[in-house]
CSV table of C-alpha atoms in Angstrom, one decimal:
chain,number,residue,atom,x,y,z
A,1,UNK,CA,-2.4,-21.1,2.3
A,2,UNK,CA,-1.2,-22.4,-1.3
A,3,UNK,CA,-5.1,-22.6,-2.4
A,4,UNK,CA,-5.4,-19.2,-0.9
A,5,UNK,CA,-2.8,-17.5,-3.3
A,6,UNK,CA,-3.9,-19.5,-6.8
A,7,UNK,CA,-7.5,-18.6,-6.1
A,8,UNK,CA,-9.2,-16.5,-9.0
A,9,UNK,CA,-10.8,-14.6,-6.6
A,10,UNK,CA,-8.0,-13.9,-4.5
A,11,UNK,CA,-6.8,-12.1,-7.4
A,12,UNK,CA,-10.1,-10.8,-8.7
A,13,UNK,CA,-9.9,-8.4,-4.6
A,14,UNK,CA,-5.9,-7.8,-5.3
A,15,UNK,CA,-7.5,-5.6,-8.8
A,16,UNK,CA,-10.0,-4.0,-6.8
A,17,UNK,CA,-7.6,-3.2,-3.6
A,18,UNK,CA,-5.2,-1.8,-6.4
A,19,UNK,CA,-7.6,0.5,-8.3
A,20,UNK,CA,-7.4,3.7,-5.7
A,21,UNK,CA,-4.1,3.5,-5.1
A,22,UNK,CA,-3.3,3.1,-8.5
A,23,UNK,CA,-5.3,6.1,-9.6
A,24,UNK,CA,-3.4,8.2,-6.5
A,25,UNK,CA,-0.4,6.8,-8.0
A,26,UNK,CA,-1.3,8.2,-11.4
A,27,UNK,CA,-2.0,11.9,-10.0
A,28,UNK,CA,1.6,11.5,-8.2
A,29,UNK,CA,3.0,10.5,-11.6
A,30,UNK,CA,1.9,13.5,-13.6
A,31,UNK,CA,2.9,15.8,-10.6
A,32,UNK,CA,6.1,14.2,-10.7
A,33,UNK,CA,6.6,15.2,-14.3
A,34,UNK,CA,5.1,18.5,-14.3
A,35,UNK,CA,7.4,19.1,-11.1
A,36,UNK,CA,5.2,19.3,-8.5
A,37,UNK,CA,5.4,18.2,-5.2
A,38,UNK,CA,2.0,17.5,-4.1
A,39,UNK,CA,0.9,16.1,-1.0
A,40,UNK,CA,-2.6,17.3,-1.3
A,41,UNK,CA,-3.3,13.8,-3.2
A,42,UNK,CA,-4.7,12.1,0.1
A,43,UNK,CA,-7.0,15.2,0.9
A,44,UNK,CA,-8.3,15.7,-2.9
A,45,UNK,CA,-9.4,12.2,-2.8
A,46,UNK,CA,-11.1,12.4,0.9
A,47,UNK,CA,-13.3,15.7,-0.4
A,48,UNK,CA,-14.2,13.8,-3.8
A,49,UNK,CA,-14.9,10.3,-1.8
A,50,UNK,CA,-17.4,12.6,-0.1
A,51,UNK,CA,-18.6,14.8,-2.6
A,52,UNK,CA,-19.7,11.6,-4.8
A,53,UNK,CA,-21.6,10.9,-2.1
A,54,UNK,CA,-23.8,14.1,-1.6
A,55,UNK,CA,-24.4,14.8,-5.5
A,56,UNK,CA,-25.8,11.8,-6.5
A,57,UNK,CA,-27.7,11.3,-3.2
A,58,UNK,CA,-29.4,14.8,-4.1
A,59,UNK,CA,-29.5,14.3,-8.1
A,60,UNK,CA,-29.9,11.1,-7.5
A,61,UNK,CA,-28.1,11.2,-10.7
A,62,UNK,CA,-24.7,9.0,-10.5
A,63,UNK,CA,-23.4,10.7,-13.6
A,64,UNK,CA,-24.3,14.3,-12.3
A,65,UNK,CA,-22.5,13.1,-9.0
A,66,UNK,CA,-19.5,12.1,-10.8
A,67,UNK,CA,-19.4,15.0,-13.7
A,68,UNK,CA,-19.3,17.5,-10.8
A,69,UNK,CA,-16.9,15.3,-8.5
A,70,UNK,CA,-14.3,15.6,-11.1
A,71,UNK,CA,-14.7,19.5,-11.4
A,72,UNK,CA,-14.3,19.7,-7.9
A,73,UNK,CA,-11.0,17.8,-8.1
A,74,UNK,CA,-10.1,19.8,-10.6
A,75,UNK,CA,-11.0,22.8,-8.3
A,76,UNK,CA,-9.2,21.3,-5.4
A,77,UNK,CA,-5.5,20.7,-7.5
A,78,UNK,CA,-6.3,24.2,-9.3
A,79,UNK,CA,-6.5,25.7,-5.3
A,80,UNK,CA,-2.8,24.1,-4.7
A,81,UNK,CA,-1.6,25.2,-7.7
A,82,UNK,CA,-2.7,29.0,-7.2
A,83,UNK,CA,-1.1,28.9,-3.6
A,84,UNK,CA,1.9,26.7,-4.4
A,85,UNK,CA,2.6,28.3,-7.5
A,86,UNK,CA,1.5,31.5,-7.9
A,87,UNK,CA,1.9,32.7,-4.5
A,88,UNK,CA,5.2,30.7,-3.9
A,89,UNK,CA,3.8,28.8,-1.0
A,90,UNK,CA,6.2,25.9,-0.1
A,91,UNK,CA,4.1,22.8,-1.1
A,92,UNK,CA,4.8,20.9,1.4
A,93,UNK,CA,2.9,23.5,3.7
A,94,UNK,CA,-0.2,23.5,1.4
A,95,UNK,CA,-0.4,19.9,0.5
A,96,UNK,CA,-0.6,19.5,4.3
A,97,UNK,CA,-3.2,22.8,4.7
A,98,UNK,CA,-5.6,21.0,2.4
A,99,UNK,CA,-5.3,17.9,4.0
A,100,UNK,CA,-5.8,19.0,7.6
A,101,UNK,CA,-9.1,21.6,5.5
A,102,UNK,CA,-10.4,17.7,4.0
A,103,UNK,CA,-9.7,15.9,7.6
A,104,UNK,CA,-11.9,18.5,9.2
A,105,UNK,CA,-13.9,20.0,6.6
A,106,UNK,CA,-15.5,16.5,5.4
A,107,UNK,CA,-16.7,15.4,9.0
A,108,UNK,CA,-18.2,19.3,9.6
A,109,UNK,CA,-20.3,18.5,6.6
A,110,UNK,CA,-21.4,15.2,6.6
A,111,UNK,CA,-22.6,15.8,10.3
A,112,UNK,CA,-24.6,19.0,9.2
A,113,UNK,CA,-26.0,16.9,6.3
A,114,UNK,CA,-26.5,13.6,8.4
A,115,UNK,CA,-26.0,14.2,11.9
A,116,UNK,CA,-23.4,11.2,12.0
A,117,UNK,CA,-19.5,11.9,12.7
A,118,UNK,CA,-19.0,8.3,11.3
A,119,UNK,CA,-21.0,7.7,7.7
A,120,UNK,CA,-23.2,8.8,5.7
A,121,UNK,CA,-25.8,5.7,5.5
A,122,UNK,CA,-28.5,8.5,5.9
A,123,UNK,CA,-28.2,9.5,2.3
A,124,UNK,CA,-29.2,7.5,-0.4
A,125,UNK,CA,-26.4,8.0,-2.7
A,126,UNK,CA,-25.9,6.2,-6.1
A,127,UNK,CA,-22.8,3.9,-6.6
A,128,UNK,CA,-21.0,2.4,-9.7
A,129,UNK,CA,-22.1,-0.8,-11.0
A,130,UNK,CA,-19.7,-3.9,-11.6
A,131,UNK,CA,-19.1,-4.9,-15.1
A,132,UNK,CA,-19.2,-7.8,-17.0
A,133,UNK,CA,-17.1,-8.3,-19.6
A,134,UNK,CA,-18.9,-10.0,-22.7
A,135,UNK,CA,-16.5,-12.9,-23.8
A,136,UNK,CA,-13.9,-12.5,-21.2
A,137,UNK,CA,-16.5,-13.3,-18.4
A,138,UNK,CA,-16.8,-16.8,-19.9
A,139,UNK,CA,-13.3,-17.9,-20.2
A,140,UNK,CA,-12.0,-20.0,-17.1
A,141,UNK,CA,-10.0,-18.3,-14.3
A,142,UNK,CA,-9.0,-14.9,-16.3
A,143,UNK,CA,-13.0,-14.4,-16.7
A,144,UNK,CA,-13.4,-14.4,-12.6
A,145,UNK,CA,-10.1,-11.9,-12.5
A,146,UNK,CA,-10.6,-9.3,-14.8
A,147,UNK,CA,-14.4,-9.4,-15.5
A,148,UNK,CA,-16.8,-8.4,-13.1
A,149,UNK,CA,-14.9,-5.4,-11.5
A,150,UNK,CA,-16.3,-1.8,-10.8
A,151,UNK,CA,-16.6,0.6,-13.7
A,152,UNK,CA,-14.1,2.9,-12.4
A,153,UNK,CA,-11.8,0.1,-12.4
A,154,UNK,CA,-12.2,0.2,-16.0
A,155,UNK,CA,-12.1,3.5,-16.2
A,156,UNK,CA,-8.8,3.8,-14.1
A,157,UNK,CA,-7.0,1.4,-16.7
A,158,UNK,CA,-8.5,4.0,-19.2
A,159,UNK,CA,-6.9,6.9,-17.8
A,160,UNK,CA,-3.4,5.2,-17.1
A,161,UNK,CA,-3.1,4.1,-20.6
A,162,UNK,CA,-4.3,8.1,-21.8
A,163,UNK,CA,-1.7,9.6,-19.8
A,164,UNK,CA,0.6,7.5,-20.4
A,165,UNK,CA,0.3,8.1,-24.4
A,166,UNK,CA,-0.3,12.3,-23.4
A,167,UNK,CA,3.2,12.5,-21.6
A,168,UNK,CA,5.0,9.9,-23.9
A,169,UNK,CA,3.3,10.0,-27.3
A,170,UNK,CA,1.8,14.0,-27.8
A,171,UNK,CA,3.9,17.5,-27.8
A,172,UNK,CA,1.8,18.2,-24.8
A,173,UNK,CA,3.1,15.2,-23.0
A,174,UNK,CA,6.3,16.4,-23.8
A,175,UNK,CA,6.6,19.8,-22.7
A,176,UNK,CA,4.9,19.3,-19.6
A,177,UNK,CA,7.8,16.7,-18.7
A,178,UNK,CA,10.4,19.3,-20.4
A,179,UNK,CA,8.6,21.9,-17.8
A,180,UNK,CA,8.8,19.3,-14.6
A,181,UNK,CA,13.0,18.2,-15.8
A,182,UNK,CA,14.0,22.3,-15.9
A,183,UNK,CA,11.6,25.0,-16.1
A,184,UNK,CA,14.5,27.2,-16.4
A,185,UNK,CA,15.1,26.2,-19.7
A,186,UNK,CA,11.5,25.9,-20.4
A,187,UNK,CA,10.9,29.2,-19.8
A,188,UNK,CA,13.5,30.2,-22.0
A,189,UNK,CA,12.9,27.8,-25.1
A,190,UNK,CA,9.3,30.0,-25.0
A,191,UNK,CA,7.1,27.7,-22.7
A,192,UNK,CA,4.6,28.8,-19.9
A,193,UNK,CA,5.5,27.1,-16.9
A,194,UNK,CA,3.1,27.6,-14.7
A,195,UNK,CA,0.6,26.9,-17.5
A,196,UNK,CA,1.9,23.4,-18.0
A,197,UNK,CA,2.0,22.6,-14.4
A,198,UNK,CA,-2.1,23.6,-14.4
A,199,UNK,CA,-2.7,21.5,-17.1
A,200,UNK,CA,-0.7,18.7,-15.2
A,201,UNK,CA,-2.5,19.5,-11.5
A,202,UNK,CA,-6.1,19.2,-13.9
A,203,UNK,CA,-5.1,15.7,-14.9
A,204,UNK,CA,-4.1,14.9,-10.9
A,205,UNK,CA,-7.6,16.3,-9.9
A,206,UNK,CA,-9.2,13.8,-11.9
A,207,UNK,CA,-7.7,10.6,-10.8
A,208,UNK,CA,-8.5,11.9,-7.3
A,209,UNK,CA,-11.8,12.7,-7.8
A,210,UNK,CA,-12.4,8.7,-9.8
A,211,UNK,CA,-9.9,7.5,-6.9
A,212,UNK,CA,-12.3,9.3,-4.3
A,213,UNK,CA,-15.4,7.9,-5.7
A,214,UNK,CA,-14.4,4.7,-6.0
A,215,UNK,CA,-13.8,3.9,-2.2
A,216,UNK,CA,-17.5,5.9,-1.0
A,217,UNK,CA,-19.4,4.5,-4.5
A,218,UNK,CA,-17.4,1.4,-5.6
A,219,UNK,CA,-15.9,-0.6,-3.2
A,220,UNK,CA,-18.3,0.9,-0.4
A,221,UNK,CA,-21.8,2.3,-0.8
A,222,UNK,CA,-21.1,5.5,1.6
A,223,UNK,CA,-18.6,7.6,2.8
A,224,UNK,CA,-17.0,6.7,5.7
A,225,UNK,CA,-14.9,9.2,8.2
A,226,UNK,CA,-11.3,9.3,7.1
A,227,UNK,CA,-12.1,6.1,4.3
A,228,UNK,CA,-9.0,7.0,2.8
A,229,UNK,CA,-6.9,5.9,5.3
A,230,UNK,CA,-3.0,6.9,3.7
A,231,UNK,CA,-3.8,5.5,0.4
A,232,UNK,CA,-2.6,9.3,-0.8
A,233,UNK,CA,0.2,9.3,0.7
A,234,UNK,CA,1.1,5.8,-0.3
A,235,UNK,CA,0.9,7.1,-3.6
A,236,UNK,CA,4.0,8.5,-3.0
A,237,UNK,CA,6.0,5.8,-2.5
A,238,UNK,CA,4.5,4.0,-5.6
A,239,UNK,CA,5.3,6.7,-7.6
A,240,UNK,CA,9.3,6.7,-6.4
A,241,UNK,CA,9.2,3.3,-7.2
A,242,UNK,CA,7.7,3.9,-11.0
A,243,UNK,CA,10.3,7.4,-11.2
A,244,UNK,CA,7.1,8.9,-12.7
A,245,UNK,CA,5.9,6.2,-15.3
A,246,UNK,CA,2.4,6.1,-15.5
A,247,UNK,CA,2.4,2.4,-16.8
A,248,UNK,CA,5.0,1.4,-14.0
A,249,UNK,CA,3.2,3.2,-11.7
A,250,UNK,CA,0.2,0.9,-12.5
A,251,UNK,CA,2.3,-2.0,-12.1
A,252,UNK,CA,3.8,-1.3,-8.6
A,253,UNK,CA,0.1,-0.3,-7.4
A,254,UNK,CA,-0.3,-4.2,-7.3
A,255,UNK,CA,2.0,-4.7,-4.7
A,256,UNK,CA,0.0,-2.5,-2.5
A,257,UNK,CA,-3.8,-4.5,-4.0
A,258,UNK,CA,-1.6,-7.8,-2.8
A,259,UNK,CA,-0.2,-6.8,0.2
A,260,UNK,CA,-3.8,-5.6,1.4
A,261,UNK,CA,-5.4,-8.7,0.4
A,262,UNK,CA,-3.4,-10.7,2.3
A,263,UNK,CA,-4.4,-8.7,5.4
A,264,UNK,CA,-7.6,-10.6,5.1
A,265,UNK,CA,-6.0,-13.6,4.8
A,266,UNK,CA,-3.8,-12.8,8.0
A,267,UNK,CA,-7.3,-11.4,9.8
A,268,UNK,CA,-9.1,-14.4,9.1
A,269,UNK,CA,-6.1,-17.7,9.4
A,270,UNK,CA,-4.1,-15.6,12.1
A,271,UNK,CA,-3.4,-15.5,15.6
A,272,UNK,CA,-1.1,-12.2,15.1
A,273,UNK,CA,-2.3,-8.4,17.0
A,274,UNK,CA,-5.3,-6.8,14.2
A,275,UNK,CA,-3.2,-3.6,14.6
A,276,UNK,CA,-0.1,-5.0,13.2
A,277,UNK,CA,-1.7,-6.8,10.5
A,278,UNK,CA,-3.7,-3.7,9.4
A,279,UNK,CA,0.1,-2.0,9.4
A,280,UNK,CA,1.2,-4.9,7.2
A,281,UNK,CA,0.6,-3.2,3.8
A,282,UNK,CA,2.1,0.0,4.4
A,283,UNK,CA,5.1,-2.4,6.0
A,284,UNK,CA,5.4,-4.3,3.2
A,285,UNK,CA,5.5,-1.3,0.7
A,286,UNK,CA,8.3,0.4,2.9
A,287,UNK,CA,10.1,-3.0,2.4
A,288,UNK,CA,9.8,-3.4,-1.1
A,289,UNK,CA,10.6,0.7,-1.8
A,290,UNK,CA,13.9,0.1,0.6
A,291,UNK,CA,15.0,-2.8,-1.8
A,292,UNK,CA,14.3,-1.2,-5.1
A,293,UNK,CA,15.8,1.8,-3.7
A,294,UNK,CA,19.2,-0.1,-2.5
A,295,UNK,CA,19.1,-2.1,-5.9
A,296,UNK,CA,19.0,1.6,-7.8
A,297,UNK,CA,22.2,2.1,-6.1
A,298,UNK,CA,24.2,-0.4,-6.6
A,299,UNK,CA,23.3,-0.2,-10.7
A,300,UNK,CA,24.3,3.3,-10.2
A,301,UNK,CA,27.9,2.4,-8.1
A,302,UNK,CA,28.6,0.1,-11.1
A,303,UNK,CA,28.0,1.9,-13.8
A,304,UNK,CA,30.2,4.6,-12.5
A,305,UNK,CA,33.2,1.9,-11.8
A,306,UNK,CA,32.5,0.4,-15.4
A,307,UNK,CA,32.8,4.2,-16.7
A,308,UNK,CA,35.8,5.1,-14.3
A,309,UNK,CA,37.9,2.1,-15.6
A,310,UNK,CA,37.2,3.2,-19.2
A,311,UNK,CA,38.2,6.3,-18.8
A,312,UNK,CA,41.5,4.6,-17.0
A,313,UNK,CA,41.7,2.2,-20.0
């Protein structure tokens, strides 16, 4: 079991387990700071996983695929937006609309298109190569880690570290986190609201879309029925655990990359039920989440005792 864990390539599949969450993580993040509730992550990335797919089968183009991939993320956030925020929907209601549309809507097609319920193995779609790393590649142990993953691993890293100096680093950045903290006072200091929080659902679209294409043209080579399997809405929970921060958000996707690589482990070393072990990552985030969550608290309980005996003092 030791060998298991200190294994470069154990850690080289924890990276690639971690990249979609951690790019569903980053569209929770921005939504968090624009204010935004948005549950539509998991069917965003479900629609783009597919769309990949089809594009670049029928271009067969993979940057055509992936160029109008990302516009349809865009599309999809943009179709939240106009319901959640311009029409006042509640967004829990229409994060859960377009998920039920992407559930449905993504089977209706690929069968029309392939005649399968399951995959689409029919089309000859286009995926994204691995990349080497020139000089890394070659040094011992962190060469077999970080070198030799999936471009849009790369590019995932790319886009945490851009938003991450957009919201922290640009006036942009700022007022779309002055926006998600109190629109109120937004709106009164002079700031559109609602075009901040568009600009902040464009960014989301886009880490769904590379999230999307990832699992149907990185880690697979075809879209697969439901492939997304609550990686969306795990997103959630890594983004409580990062309180919005792109960076930290990045960070805590590992636990999820870790806790699903073990399930291989426990699949091929253990005796245990293959429904409970495929439950183990989404177990094991809960865990974690409950602890950080009870550790918040009591920082919090003491910091108001240190401040109440001050004020006694």
């Amino acid at each position: 079991m030791t060998e298991f864990f200190i294994s470069p390539e154990f850690w080289e599949t924890v990276l690639a387990s971690t990249t979609p969450v951690m790019l569903a993580t980053l569209a929770a993040n921005i939504m968090t700071k624009s204010g935004i509730f948005n549950l539509a992550i998991e069917g965003t990335m479900l629609i783009c996983a597919l769309s990949g797919v089809v594009v670049s089968a029928f271009t067969q183009n993979l940057w055509i695929g992936c160029a109008v991939t990302v516009v349809i993320g865009i599309f999809i956030s943009f179709v939240f937006g106009y319901f959640a925020l311009i029409m006042k929907g509640a967004m829990n209601a229409c994060g859960v609309a377009i998920n039920l549309i992407a559930s449905g809507g993504t089977v209706f097609v690929l069968v029309m298109l392939t005649g399968s319920k399951a995959n689409s193995s029919a089309l000859k779609s286009l995926t994204f190569p691995n990349i080497e790393i020139p000089i890394v590649k070659d040094i011992p142990v962190i060469g077999t880690i970080l070198s030799g993953q999936n471009m849009v691993t790369y590019i995932g890293w790319a886009i945490v570290a851009l938003t991450a100096w957009l919201l922290y680093k640009t006036k942009l950045g700022t007022q779309i986190r002055a926006v998600g903290e109190n629109p109120e006072a937004a709106k009164a200091a002079g700031l559109n609201v609602v075009y901040y929080q568009f600009t902040a659902l464009g960014i989301c679209g886009i880490a769904c879309a590379f999230g999307g294409m990832y699992l149907s043209m990185g880690a697979l080579k075809s879209f697969t029925t439901g492939m997304v399997a609550g990686r969306g809405y795990m997103s959630l929970a890594m983004d409580a655990m990062s309180q919005g921060n792109p960076v930290i958000g990045c960070l805590s996707s590992l636990l999820y990359g870790f806790s699903e690589t073990i399930t291989v482990y426990l699949q091929l070393y253990s005796k245990m039920d293959l429904k409970l072990i495929e439950a183990f990552p989404y177990l094991f985030i809960i865990g974690v989440l409950i602890i950080i969550q009870a550790v918040r608290k009591m920082v919090a309980r003491n910091k108001e005792k240190r401040a109440g005996a001050y004020q006694t003092a």
